[in-house]
C-alpha positions in Angstrom: 6.2 -17.3 26.5 3.6 -15.0 28.2 3.2 -14.2 31.9 1.7 -11.6 34.2 3.9 -9.4 36.4 3.3 -6.5 38.8 6.1 -4.0 39.3 5.8 -1.1 41.7 8.2 1.7 42.0 8.5 5.3 43.2 9.9 7.8 40.6 10.1 11.5 41.0 7.9 11.4 44.1 5.0 9.7 42.2 3.7 6.2 42.8 3.5 4.4 39.4 2.2 1.0 38.6 2.9 -1.5 35.8 0.1 -4.1 36.2 -0.5 -7.4 34.4 1.9 -7.0 31.5 1.6 -10.1 29.3 4.5 -9.5 26.9 7.8 -10.7 28.2 9.7 -8.3 25.9 7.9 -5.3 27.3 8.5 -6.4 30.9 12.2 -6.9 30.1 12.4 -3.4 28.7 10.8 -2.0 31.9 13.1 -3.9 34.1 16.2 -2.8 32.3 15.0 0.8 32.7 14.4 0.3 36.3 17.8 -1.2 36.8 19.4 1.8 35.1 17.5 4.3 37.2 18.2 2.3 40.4 22.0 2.1 39.7 22.0 5.9 39.1 20.2 6.5 42.4 17.2 8.0 40.7 14.6 5.7 42.2 13.9 3.6 45.3 12.6 0.2 44.5 10.1 -1.6 46.8 8.8 -5.1 46.7 5.8 -6.7 48.4 6.6 -8.2 51.8 7.4 -11.9 51.8 5.5 -14.4 53.8 7.9 -14.6 56.7 7.8 -14.1 60.4 11.2 -12.3 60.4 11.4 -8.7 59.1 13.8 -8.1 56.2 16.3 -5.4 56.3 15.9 -2.7 53.6 19.3 -3.7 52.2 18.4 -7.4 52.0 15.0 -6.7 50.4 16.7 -4.4 47.9 19.3 -7.0 47.1 16.6 -9.6 46.4 14.7 -7.1 44.2 17.8 -6.3 42.2 18.8 -10.0 41.8 15.3 -11.0 40.6 15.0 -8.1 38.2 18.5 -8.8 36.8 17.6 -12.5 36.2 14.3 -11.5 34.6 16.0 -8.9 32.4 18.7 -11.2 31.1 16.4 -14.1 30.4 13.7 -11.9 28.8 16.0 -9.9 26.7 17.7 -13.1 25.5 14.3 -14.5 24.5 13.4 -11.2 22.8 16.7 -11.2 20.9 16.2 -14.8 19.7 12.7 -14.2 18.5 13.2 -10.8 16.9 16.9 -10.6 16.1 18.7 -7.6 14.7 19.5 -8.3 11.1 22.5 -7.0 9.1 21.5 -6.0 5.6 22.7 -3.7 2.9 22.9 -0.2 4.5 23.1 -1.3 8.2 21.2 -3.1 10.9 17.4 -3.4 11.1 14.9 -4.9 13.5 11.2 -5.6 12.8 8.0 -5.5 14.8 5.5 -8.1 15.8 2.5 -8.4 13.5 -1.1 -9.1 14.6 -0.6 -12.8 14.3 1.7 -14.7 16.6 5.0 -15.5 15.0 4.7 -12.9 12.1 7.3 -10.2 12.0 6.9 -7.0 9.8 9.7 -4.8 8.6 8.3 -1.5 7.3 10.0 1.2 5.3 13.4 -0.4 4.7 15.3 1.8 2.1 16.5 -0.3 -0.9 18.2 2.5 -2.8 19.4 6.1 -2.2 16.7 8.7 -2.2 16.2 9.8 -5.8 16.2 13.5 -5.1 18.3 16.5 -6.1 21.1 15.3 -8.5 19.6 11.8 -8.4 16.3 12.9 -9.9 15.9 11.0 -13.2 18.9 8.8 -12.5 19.0 5.0 -12.2 18.6 4.0 -8.6 21.9 4.3 -6.6 23.1 2.2 -3.7 21.3 2.8 -0.4 22.8 5.4 1.9 24.1 3.6 5.1 22.6 4.4 8.5 24.0 4.2 12.0 22.7 2.1 14.8 19.7 -0.3 14.6 16.9 0.9 12.4 13.6 -0.2 14.0 11.4 -0.8 10.9 8.1 0.3 12.5 6.8 2.8 10.0 6.0 2.8 6.3 8.2 4.7 3.9 6.8 7.6 1.7 4.7 6.7 -1.3 5.8 8.0 -4.7 4.5 11.4 -5.8 1.0 11.1 -7.3 -2.4 12.8 -7.3 -4.4 12.7 -4.1 -7.4 10.3 -4.2 -10.7 12.2 -4.5 -13.2 11.6 -1.7 -16.0 9.5 -2.9 -14.3 8.0 -6.0 -14.8 4.2 -6.3 -11.2 3.1 -5.5 -10.9 5.8 -2.8 -13.8 4.1 -1.0 -12.5 0.6 -1.8 -8.8 0.9 -0.7 -8.0 4.4 0.5 -10.8 5.3 2.9 -8.4 6.0 5.7 -6.6 8.6 3.7 -3.5 8.9 1.5 0.1 8.1 2.5 2.6 10.9 2.6 4.0 11.5 -1.0 7.6 12.3 -1.7 10.3 11.8 -4.4 12.1 10.1 -1.6 10.0 6.9 -2.0 12.3 3.9 -2.5 11.3 1.8 0.5 10.2 -1.8 0.9 8.4 -3.9 3.4 8.9 -7.5 4.5 6.6 -10.0 6.2 8.2 -13.2 7.6 8.0 -15.8 10.3 11.7 -16.7 10.3 13.8 -13.5 10.8 17.5 -14.3 11.2 17.0 -17.9 10.2 19.3 -17.9 7.2 18.9 -21.6 6.7 15.0 -21.5 6.7 14.9 -21.0 2.9 11.2 -19.9 2.8 9.8 -19.1 -0.7 9.9 -15.4 -1.5 7.4 -13.3 -3.4 8.1 -9.8 -4.6 4.8 -7.9 -5.1 4.5 -5.0 -7.5 1.6 -2.7 -6.9 -0.7 -1.4 -9.7 -2.1 2.1 -10.4 -1.4 2.8 -14.0 2.2 3.6 -13.3 0.9 6.9 -11.8 -0.6 5.9 -8.5 -0.5 3.4 -5.6 2.0 2.1 -3.1 3.2 -1.1 -1.6 1.4 -1.0 1.7 -2.2 -0.5 0.8 -4.5 -2.4 3.1 -5.6 -5.0 0.6 -2.0 -6.2 0.1 -1.3 -6.8 3.8 1.1 -9.7 4.1 0.2 -11.2 7.5 -1.7 -14.1 6.1 0.9 -14.7 3.4 3.6 -15.1 6.0 1.3 -17.4 8.0 1.0 -19.6 4.9 4.8 -20.2 4.8 6.1 -17.5 2.5 8.1 -14.3 2.8 6.3 -11.4 1.2 8.2 -8.2 0.0 6.3 -5.1 -1.2 7.8 -1.8 -2.3 7.3 1.6 -3.8 8.8 2.8 -7.1 8.9 6.1 -8.9 5.7 6.9 -10.8 4.6 9.2 -13.6 6.9 12.0 -14.7 9.4 11.1 -12.0 9.5 7.5 -13.0 9.3 7.5 -16.8 10.3 10.9 -18.1 12.5 11.0 -21.2 14.7 13.9 -22.5 17.7 14.2 -24.9 19.9 15.7 -22.2 19.1 12.9 -19.8 19.9 10.3 -22.5 23.2 12.1 -23.2 24.1 12.1 -19.5 23.3 8.3 -19.1 26.2 5.9 -19.6 23.7 3.7 -21.5 22.6 6.5 -23.7 18.9 6.3 -22.6 16.4 8.0 -20.4 13.1 7.0 -18.9 12.2 3.7 -17.3 13.5 4.9 -13.9 10.5 3.3 -12.2 11.2 0.0 -13.9 14.9 0.2 -12.8 13.6 0.8 -9.3 11.7 -2.5 -9.6 14.8 -4.3 -10.8 16.8 -2.7 -7.9 14.2 -4.1 -5.4 14.5 -7.5 -7.1 18.3 -7.4 -6.7 17.9 -6.3 -3.1 15.8 -9.4 -2.5 18.4 -11.6 -4.0 21.2 -10.1 -1.9 19.4 -9.6 1.5 16.3 -11.8 1.8 18.2 -14.7 3.4 18.5 -12.6 6.6 14.7 -12.7 6.8 14.5 -16.5 6.4 13.9 -16.3 2.6 15.4 -18.3 -0.2 17.2 -16.0 -2.7 17.1 -18.9 -5.2 13.3 -19.2 -5.0 11.8 -15.8 -5.9 8.5 -15.2 -7.5 7.5 -11.8 -8.9 3.8 -11.0 -8.8 1.8 -7.9 -9.7 -1.7 -6.7 -10.6 -2.8 -4.2 -13.3 0.2 -2.0 -14.0 2.0 -4.2 -11.5 1.2 -7.2 -13.8 2.5 -5.2 -16.8 5.6 -4.5 -14.8 6.0 -8.3 -14.3 5.7 -8.7 -18.0 8.4 -6.1 -18.6 10.7 -7.7 -16.1 10.4 -11.3 -17.5 11.2 -9.8 -20.9 14.1 -7.5 -19.9 17.7 -8.6 -20.3 18.4 -6.8 -17.0 16.1 -9.0 -14.9 14.7 -12.0 -16.6 17.4 -14.3 -15.2 16.7 -13.2 -11.6 13.2 -14.6 -11.6 12.1 -18.2 -10.6 8.3 -17.8 -11.1 5.8 -15.1 -12.2 2.2 -14.3 -11.5 0.4 -11.9 -13.8 -3.0 -10.5 -12.5 -5.2 -8.4 -14.8 -2.3 -7.4 -17.0 -3.5 -9.0 -20.2 -1.5 -11.5 -22.3 -0.1 -11.7 -25.8 -1.7 -9.0 -27.9 -0.9 -6.5 -30.6 -2.4 -3.7 -28.5 -0.9 -3.0 -25.1 -3.2 -1.2 -22.7 -0.4 1.0 -21.3 2.5 1.6 -23.7 5.2 4.1 -23.3 6.2 4.1 -27.0 9.6 4.6 -28.5 12.4 6.4 -26.8 12.9 9.0 -29.6 9.3 10.0 -29.5 9.4 10.4 -25.7 12.5 12.5 -25.8 10.9 14.9 -28.3 7.9 15.3 -26.1 10.0 15.7 -23.0 12.2 18.4 -24.6 9.1 20.3 -25.9 7.6 20.3 -22.4 10.8 21.5 -20.6 11.6 24.1 -23.2 8.1 25.5 -22.8 8.7 25.8 -19.0 12.1 27.4 -19.5 14.0 24.4 -18.1 16.6 24.0 -20.8 19.4 22.5 -18.7 19.6 19.5 -16.4 20.5 21.9 -13.6 17.3 23.8 -14.0 15.2 20.6 -14.5 16.6 19.2 -11.2 16.4 22.4 -9.3 12.6 22.8 -10.0 10.4 21.9 -7.1 8.5 18.6 -6.9 5.2 20.4 -7.4 6.4 22.3 -10.4 7.5 19.2 -12.1 4.5 17.2 -11.2 2.0 19.7 -12.5 4.0 20.6 -15.6 2.2 18.5 -18.1 -1.3 19.5 -16.9 -0.3 23.2 -16.9 1.2 22.9 -20.4 -2.0 21.3 -21.8 -4.3 23.8 -20.0 -2.4 26.8 -21.4 -1.6 25.5 -24.9 -4.7 23.4 -25.5 -2.3 20.9 -27.0 -2.1 17.2 -26.0 1.5 16.2 -25.3 2.3 12.5 -24.7 5.1 12.6 -22.2 5.9 9.0 -21.2 4.4 7.7 -18.0 5.0 4.0 -18.6 8.0 1.9 -19.8 9.5 3.0 -23.1 11.3 0.9 -25.7 14.8 2.1 -25.0 17.0 -0.8 -26.2 18.5 -1.2 -22.8 15.9 -2.1 -20.1 13.2 -2.8 -22.7 14.5 -4.3 -25.9 11.2 -5.7 -27.2 7.5 -5.8 -26.2 6.3 -8.5 -23.8 4.2 -10.0 -26.6 7.1 -10.1 -29.0 9.3 -11.7 -26.3 6.7 -14.4 -25.6 6.3 -15.2 -29.3 10.1 -15.1 -29.8 10.6 -17.4 -26.8 12.9 -14.9 -25.0 10.9 -14.3 -21.7 12.0 -15.9 -18.5 11.6 -19.7 -18.9 9.7 -20.2 -15.6 6.3 -21.4 -14.5 3.5 -18.7 -14.9 0.1 -18.0 -13.4 -2.1 -15.6 -15.3 -5.6 -14.4 -15.2 -8.1 -11.6 -14.2 -11.5 -10.9 -12.9 -14.9 -11.5 -14.4 -15.7 -7.8 -14.7 -12.1 -6.7 -15.6 -11.0 -3.7 -17.6 -10.9 -4.2 -21.4 -8.7 -7.0 -22.4 -7.0 -7.4 -19.1 -9.0 -10.3 -17.9 -9.3 -13.9 -19.0 -9.8 -14.1 -22.7 -8.0 -14.5 -26.1 -4.8 -12.6 -25.0 -4.4 -14.8 -21.9 -5.2 -17.9 -23.8 -2.6 -17.1 -26.4 0.0 -16.5 -23.8 -0.7 -19.9 -22.3 -0.5 -21.7 -25.7 2.7 -19.8 -26.7 4.4 -20.9 -23.5 3.2 -24.5 -24.1 4.9 -24.5 -27.5 8.3 -24.1 -25.8 7.5 -26.6 -23.0 6.4 -24.0 -20.5 3.7 -24.5 -17.8 1.0 -21.9 -17.2 -1.9 -21.9 -14.9 -4.9 -19.6 -15.8 -7.7 -18.3 -13.6 -10.7 -16.1 -13.5 -12.0 -14.5 -10.3 -15.8 -14.5 -10.5 -17.0 -13.6 -7.0 -19.1 -10.5 -7.2 -18.2 -8.6 -4.1 -21.0 -7.9 -1.5 -21.8 -4.4 -0.4 -22.6 -2.8 -3.8 -23.2 -3.7 -7.4 -19.6 -3.3 -8.7 -19.3 -7.0 -9.3 -16.0 -8.8 -9.7 -14.3 -5.6 -10.6 -10.7 -4.9 -11.6 -8.6 -5.4 -8.4 -11.4 -7.2 -6.5 -9.4 -10.4 -6.2 -6.7 -8.7 -4.0 -8.7 -9.0 -0.8 -8.9 -12.7 -1.5 -5.4 -13.8 -2.7 -3.8 -11.9 0.2 -6.7 -13.0 2.5 -6.9 -9.5 3.9 -10.7 -9.5 4.1 -10.6 -8.4 7.7 -9.4 -5.0 6.7 -12.2 -4.3 4.2 -15.5 -2.5 5.0 -17.4 -5.0 2.8 -19.9 -7.4 4.5 -18.0 -10.6 3.6 -19.6 -13.9 4.6 -18.1 -17.2 5.8 -17.9 -18.5 2.2 -15.7 -15.5 1.3 -13.2 -16.5 3.9 -13.2 -20.0 2.6 -12.6 -18.7 -0.9 -9.8 -16.5 0.3 -8.2 -19.5 2.1 -8.4 -21.5 -1.1 -6.9 -18.7 -3.2 -4.0 -17.7 -0.8 -3.2 -21.4 -0.5 -3.0 -21.7 -4.3 -0.9 -18.5 -4.6 1.6 -19.5 -1.9 1.8 -23.1 -3.2 2.7 -21.7 -6.6 5.3 -19.3 -5.1 6.8 -22.3 -3.3 6.8 -24.9 -6.0 5.5 -23.5 -9.3 2.3 -25.5 -8.9 -0.8 -24.1 -7.2 -2.0 -27.5 -6.1 -1.0 -28.7 -2.7 -1.1 -32.2 -1.2 -4.9 -32.3 -1.6 -6.9 -32.8 -4.7 -7.4 -29.1 -5.8 -7.3 -30.2 -9.5 -6.0 -26.9 -11.0 -4.5 -28.2 -14.3 -2.3 -26.1 -16.7 -4.0 -24.3 -19.5 -3.1 -26.0 -22.8 -4.3 -26.1 -26.4 -5.9 -29.4 -25.7 -7.2 -28.5 -22.3 -8.0 -24.7 -22.4 -9.5 -24.4 -19.0 -9.3 -21.8 -16.2 -9.7 -22.2 -12.5 -12.8 -20.1 -11.8 -12.9 -18.8 -8.2 -16.5 -18.3 -7.1 -19.2 -19.0 -4.5 -22.3 -20.9 -5.3 -25.9 -19.6 -4.9 -25.9 -20.7 -1.3 -22.7 -18.7 -0.5 -20.4 -21.6 -0.3 -17.0 -21.8 -1.9 -17.4 -23.6 -5.3 -14.3 -23.0 -7.4 -13.8 -25.3 -10.4 -12.1 -25.8 -13.7 -14.0 -24.4 -16.7 -13.8 -23.4 -20.3 -14.7 -19.8 -20.8 
């Protein structure tokens, strides 16, 4: 409900105007403030004269003003409360903000675990620290500690042209986009997005992964930050000895599992269905999806999975953390060199000292030291590689979508590794939909590069600097519809005749997303 209102009042001897306010919630807030000031005797309220031949007494005019304002405030605030309710979640109460699109609500920077700082550095994520009052979720949480993007680098220009987010070890925050806050019976399909960045970079609120359109297409989208690099995957014998599970490393992966568990426990408050959760990621985020569907700690919490530019079944993983024992040896060597021979010293060192430790070691010793910066095989969170788990039939038995871009990195795109994943799943009765994104993006000659599909499957083209055409928006609509359909039902096809068939040994076809030579959307099933 929108309307226009004019409110005039005198406050501290100055004449102030509130003119043509079109948001009922804003007007209600102003009226409540006015009532408070009026009751306290801090202002004198005036109203325009009525069309009457009899003069009104000041008292009568004032009475009418107060009554009208009170009715407006009660009605407006009731409407605001119903539309944007205060939600009770793990840690306390939270309220979101309105998105760009009518009916979309965004919750930014909700903590899903305690800040992993001080004594909690290199510990599994701990329960969130409760807060008092209502947290208005209107600002993003800190990104994990990482290198600043260099001005002029390709991905800096593509995604980070507005600058980097604040970095901190205190980074365990998530974000939610929804159209049904407080509607616990809405049971909208939920998708948990895991950002990429080689396990050393990125965050969950980059512009390309904006969730406005996802929510408009009927889903609840959750994105989050997790610990990266040396803070997320460091291994050391002392840390393993301290752990009740006898392991160290994989803290970033445990953060991802904590976010997944948070979704299962809290997402109903946002209108989501905790029993219909898809995990989805790209690049290292896709590899994280692979780790989660293979992990005994998380594989039973997942209903569907989307793997974008993460490769498939292969003997050569692109990013591999190695064995725990090897990582522990490297971690001990690094810390001993720096003089950090106790956990107390390791945790007392500053963020900058720890972050730069590996580079300083290699610069001074001229020796390469492989300190883990990706999941390690620890026998606890990671008991076998993704490829082994697929072949052994121990991954989550759920529908999968998998693929990559035409000009992807190495073996991460559509190819033999993806094809093998699809046929291995077919052997155990699984369903897998494969795709290739083949639209060469306008504006330069980078082509259909690694990550280029993100603007389309999130339909966030409006936030890009690239000169997209109408056909791009049509392609984006087709892709986000397929992705959200899959998240809802496990099938990317809707009620129409999209014709995206599963990849099988007898029918080894991909859905190829592209435009034709005339710039029109022309996606189709093809053998590659």
